[in-house]
Short mmCIF file of C-alpha atoms in Angstrom, two decimals:
data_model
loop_
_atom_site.label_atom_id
_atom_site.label_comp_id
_atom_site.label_asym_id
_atom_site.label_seq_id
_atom_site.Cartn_x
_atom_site.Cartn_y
_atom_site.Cartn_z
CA UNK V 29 105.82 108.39 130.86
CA UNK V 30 106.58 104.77 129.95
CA UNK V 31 110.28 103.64 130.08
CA UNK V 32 111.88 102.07 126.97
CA UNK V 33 112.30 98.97 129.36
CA UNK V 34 108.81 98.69 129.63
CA UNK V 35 106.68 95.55 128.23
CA UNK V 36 104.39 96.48 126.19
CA UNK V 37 101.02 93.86 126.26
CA UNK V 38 99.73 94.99 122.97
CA UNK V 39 100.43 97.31 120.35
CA UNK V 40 97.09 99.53 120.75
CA UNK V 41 99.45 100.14 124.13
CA UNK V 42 102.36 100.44 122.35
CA UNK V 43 100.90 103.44 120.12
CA UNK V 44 100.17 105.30 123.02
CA UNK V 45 103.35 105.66 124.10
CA UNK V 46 105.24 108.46 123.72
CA UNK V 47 108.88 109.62 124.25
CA UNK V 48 109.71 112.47 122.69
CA UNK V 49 112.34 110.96 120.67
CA UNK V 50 112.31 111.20 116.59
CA UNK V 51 114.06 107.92 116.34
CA UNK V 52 112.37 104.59 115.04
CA UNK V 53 111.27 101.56 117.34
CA UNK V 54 110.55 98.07 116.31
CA UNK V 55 108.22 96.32 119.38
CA UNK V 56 109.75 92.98 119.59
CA UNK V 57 108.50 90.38 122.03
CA UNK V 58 106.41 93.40 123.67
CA UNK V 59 109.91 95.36 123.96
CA UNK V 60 110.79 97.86 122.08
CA UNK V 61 114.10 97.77 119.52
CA UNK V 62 116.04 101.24 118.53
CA UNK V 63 116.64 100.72 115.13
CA UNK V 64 119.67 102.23 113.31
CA UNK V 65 119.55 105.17 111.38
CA UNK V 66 119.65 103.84 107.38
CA UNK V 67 123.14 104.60 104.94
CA UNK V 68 123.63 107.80 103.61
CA UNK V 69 123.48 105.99 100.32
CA UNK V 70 119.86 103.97 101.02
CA UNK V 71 118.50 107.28 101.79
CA UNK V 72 119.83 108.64 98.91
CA UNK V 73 118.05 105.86 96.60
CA UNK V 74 115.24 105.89 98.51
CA UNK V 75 114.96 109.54 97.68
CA UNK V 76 115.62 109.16 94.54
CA UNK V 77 112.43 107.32 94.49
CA UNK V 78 110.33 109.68 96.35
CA UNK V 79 110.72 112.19 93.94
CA UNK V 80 109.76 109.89 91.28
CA UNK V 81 106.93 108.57 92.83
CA UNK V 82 105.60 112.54 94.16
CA UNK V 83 106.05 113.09 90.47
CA UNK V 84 103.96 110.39 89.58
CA UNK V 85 101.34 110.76 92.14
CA UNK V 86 101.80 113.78 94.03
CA UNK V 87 103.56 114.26 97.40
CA UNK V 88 100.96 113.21 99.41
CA UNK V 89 100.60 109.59 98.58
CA UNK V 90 104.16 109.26 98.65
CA UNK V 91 105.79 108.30 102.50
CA UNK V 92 109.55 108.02 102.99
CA UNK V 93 110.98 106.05 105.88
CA UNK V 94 108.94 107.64 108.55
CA UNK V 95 105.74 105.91 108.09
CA UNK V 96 104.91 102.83 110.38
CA UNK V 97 102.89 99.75 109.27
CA UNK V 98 101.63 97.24 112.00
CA UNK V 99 102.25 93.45 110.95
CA UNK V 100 101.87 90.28 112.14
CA UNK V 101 104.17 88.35 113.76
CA UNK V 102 108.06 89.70 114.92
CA UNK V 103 108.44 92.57 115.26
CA UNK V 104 104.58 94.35 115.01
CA UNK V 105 105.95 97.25 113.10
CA UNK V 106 108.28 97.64 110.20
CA UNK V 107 108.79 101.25 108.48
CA UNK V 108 109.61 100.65 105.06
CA UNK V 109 112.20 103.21 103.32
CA UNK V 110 109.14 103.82 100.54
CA UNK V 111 105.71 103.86 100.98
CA UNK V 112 102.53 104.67 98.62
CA UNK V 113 98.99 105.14 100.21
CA UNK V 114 96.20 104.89 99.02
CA UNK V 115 94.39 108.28 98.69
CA UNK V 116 91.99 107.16 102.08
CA UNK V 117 94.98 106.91 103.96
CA UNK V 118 96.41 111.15 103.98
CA UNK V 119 93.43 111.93 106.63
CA UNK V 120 93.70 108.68 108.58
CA UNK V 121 97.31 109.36 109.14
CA UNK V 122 97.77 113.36 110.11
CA UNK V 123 97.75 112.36 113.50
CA UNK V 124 100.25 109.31 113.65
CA UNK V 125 102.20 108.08 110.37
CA UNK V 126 101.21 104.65 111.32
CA UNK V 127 98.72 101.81 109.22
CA UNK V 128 97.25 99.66 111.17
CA UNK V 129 96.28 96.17 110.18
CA UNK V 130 92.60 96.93 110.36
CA UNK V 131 93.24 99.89 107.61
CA UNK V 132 93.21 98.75 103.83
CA UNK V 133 97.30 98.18 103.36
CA UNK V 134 98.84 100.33 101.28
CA UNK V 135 99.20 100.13 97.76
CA UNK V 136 103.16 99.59 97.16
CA UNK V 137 105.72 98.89 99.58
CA UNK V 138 109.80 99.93 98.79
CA UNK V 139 112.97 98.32 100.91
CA UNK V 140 116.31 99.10 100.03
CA UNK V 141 118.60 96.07 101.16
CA UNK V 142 121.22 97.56 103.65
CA UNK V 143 124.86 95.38 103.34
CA UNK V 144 124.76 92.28 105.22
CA UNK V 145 123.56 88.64 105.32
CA UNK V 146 120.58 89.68 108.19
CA UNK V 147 119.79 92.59 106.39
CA UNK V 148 119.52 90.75 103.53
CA UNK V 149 117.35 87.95 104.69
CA UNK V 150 115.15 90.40 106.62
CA UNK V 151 114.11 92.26 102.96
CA UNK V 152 114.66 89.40 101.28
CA UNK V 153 112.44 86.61 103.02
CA UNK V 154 111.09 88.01 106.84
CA UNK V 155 109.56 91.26 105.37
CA UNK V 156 108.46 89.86 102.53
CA UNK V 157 106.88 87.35 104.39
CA UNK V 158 104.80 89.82 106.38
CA UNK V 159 104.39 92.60 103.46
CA UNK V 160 102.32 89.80 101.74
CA UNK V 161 100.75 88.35 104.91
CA UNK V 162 99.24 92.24 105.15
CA UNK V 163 97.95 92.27 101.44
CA UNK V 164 100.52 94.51 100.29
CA UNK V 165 99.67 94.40 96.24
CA UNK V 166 103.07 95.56 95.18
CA UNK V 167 107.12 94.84 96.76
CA UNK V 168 109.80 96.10 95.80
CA UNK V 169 113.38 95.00 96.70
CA UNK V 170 116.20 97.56 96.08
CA UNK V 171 119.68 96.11 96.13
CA UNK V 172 122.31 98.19 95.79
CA UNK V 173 124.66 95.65 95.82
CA UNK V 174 123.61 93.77 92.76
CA UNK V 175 122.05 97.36 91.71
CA UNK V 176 118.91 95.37 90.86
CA UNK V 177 115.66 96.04 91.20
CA UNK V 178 112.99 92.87 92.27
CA UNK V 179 109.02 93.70 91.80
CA UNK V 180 106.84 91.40 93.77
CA UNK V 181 102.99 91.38 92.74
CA UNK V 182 100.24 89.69 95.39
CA UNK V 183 98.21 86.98 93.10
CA UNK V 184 95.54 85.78 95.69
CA UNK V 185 98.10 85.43 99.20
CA UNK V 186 101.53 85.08 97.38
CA UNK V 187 103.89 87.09 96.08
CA UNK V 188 104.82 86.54 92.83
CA UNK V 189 108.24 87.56 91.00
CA UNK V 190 107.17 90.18 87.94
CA UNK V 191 110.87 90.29 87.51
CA UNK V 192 114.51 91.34 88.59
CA UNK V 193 115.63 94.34 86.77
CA UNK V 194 118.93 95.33 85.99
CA UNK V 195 121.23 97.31 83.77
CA UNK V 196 118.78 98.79 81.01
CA UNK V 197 115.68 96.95 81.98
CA UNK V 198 113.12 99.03 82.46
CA UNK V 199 111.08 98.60 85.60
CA UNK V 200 107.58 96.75 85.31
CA UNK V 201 105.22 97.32 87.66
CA UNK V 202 101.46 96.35 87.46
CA UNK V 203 100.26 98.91 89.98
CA UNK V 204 102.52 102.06 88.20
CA UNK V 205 102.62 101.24 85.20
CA UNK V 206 103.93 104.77 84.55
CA UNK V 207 106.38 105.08 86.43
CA UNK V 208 109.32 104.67 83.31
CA UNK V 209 112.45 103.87 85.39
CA UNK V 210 115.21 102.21 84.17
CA UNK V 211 117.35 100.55 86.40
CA UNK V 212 120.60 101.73 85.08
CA UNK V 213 119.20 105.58 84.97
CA UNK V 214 118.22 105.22 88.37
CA UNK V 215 121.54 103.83 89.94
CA UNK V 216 123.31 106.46 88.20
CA UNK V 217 121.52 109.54 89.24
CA UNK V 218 122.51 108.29 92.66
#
């Protein structure tokens, strides 16, 4: 068995490491990163979305934080607190919860923005940055702080801004476009 101090030359060697552990690794600079377990209240939204979303689509298509996706650059891996695959994706992933950049990305990608200024330039700009480098169609950028909601759409390789939603606004999304959340309803089930 590898140690966690180990450098890791690649990230096909990465994924066959193993530790036993359930907790979540970012592999930075070929090491790997604990990451910290999310606030009571982002898992709380991001379940809150889950549900909606299983609803919506049924539970298989619908990943909370425990799914993986390889990116470019730093770190390789991100796991986002939402995730919807695509329907080619449940077999592919009943081994390892993990899309790889050689799968076809999935089809909307969730991150609620934990307090801070890093954690708020990581959602904000870094992950977005990669999200749209792997042809992610659909962002979407929770913030509890200014209990808005931001919906990014891919046109060719950019994100573009659909909107900010807030208050009563009701969320518009290309990819669900049934979905019928409101912003305000959603902040205050939570």
């Amino acid at each position: 068995m590898l140690e966690v101090t180990h450098k890791f030359k690649s990230f096909d060697e990465y994924l066959l490491y193993n530790n036993n552990s359930e907790k979540f690794y970012e592999l930075f600079n070929g090491e790997l990163i604990e990451m910290p377990p999310e606030s009571g209240f982002n898992v709380e939204i991001a379940t809150f979305l889950l549900i909606r979303f299983a609803l919506l689509l049924g539970h298989r298509r619908v990943r909370g934080q425990g799914l993986e996706l390889e990116v470019r650059g730093e770190p390789k891996n991100r796991y986002p607190d939402l995730t919807i695959i695509r329907e080619e994706h449940i077999q592919k992933l009943s081994k390892r919860n993990t899309i790889r950049l050689s799968m076809s990305p999935p089809l909307l990608v969730v991150e609620v923005v934990s307090p801070g200024e890093l954690q708020r330039e990581r959602d904000y700009i870094a992950k977005r940055i990669q999200y749209q480098d792997c042809g992610i169609p659909e962002y979407w950028i929770v913030d509890p702080e200014s209990q808005s909601i931001l919906v990014l759409e891919l046109k060719g390789n950019t994100y573009t801004e659909v909107g900010s939603f807030s208050g009563d606004d009701l969320v518009l999304s290309s990819g669900f476009k049934d979905i019928n959340l409101k912003v305000d309803e959603f902040f205050n089930k939570i």
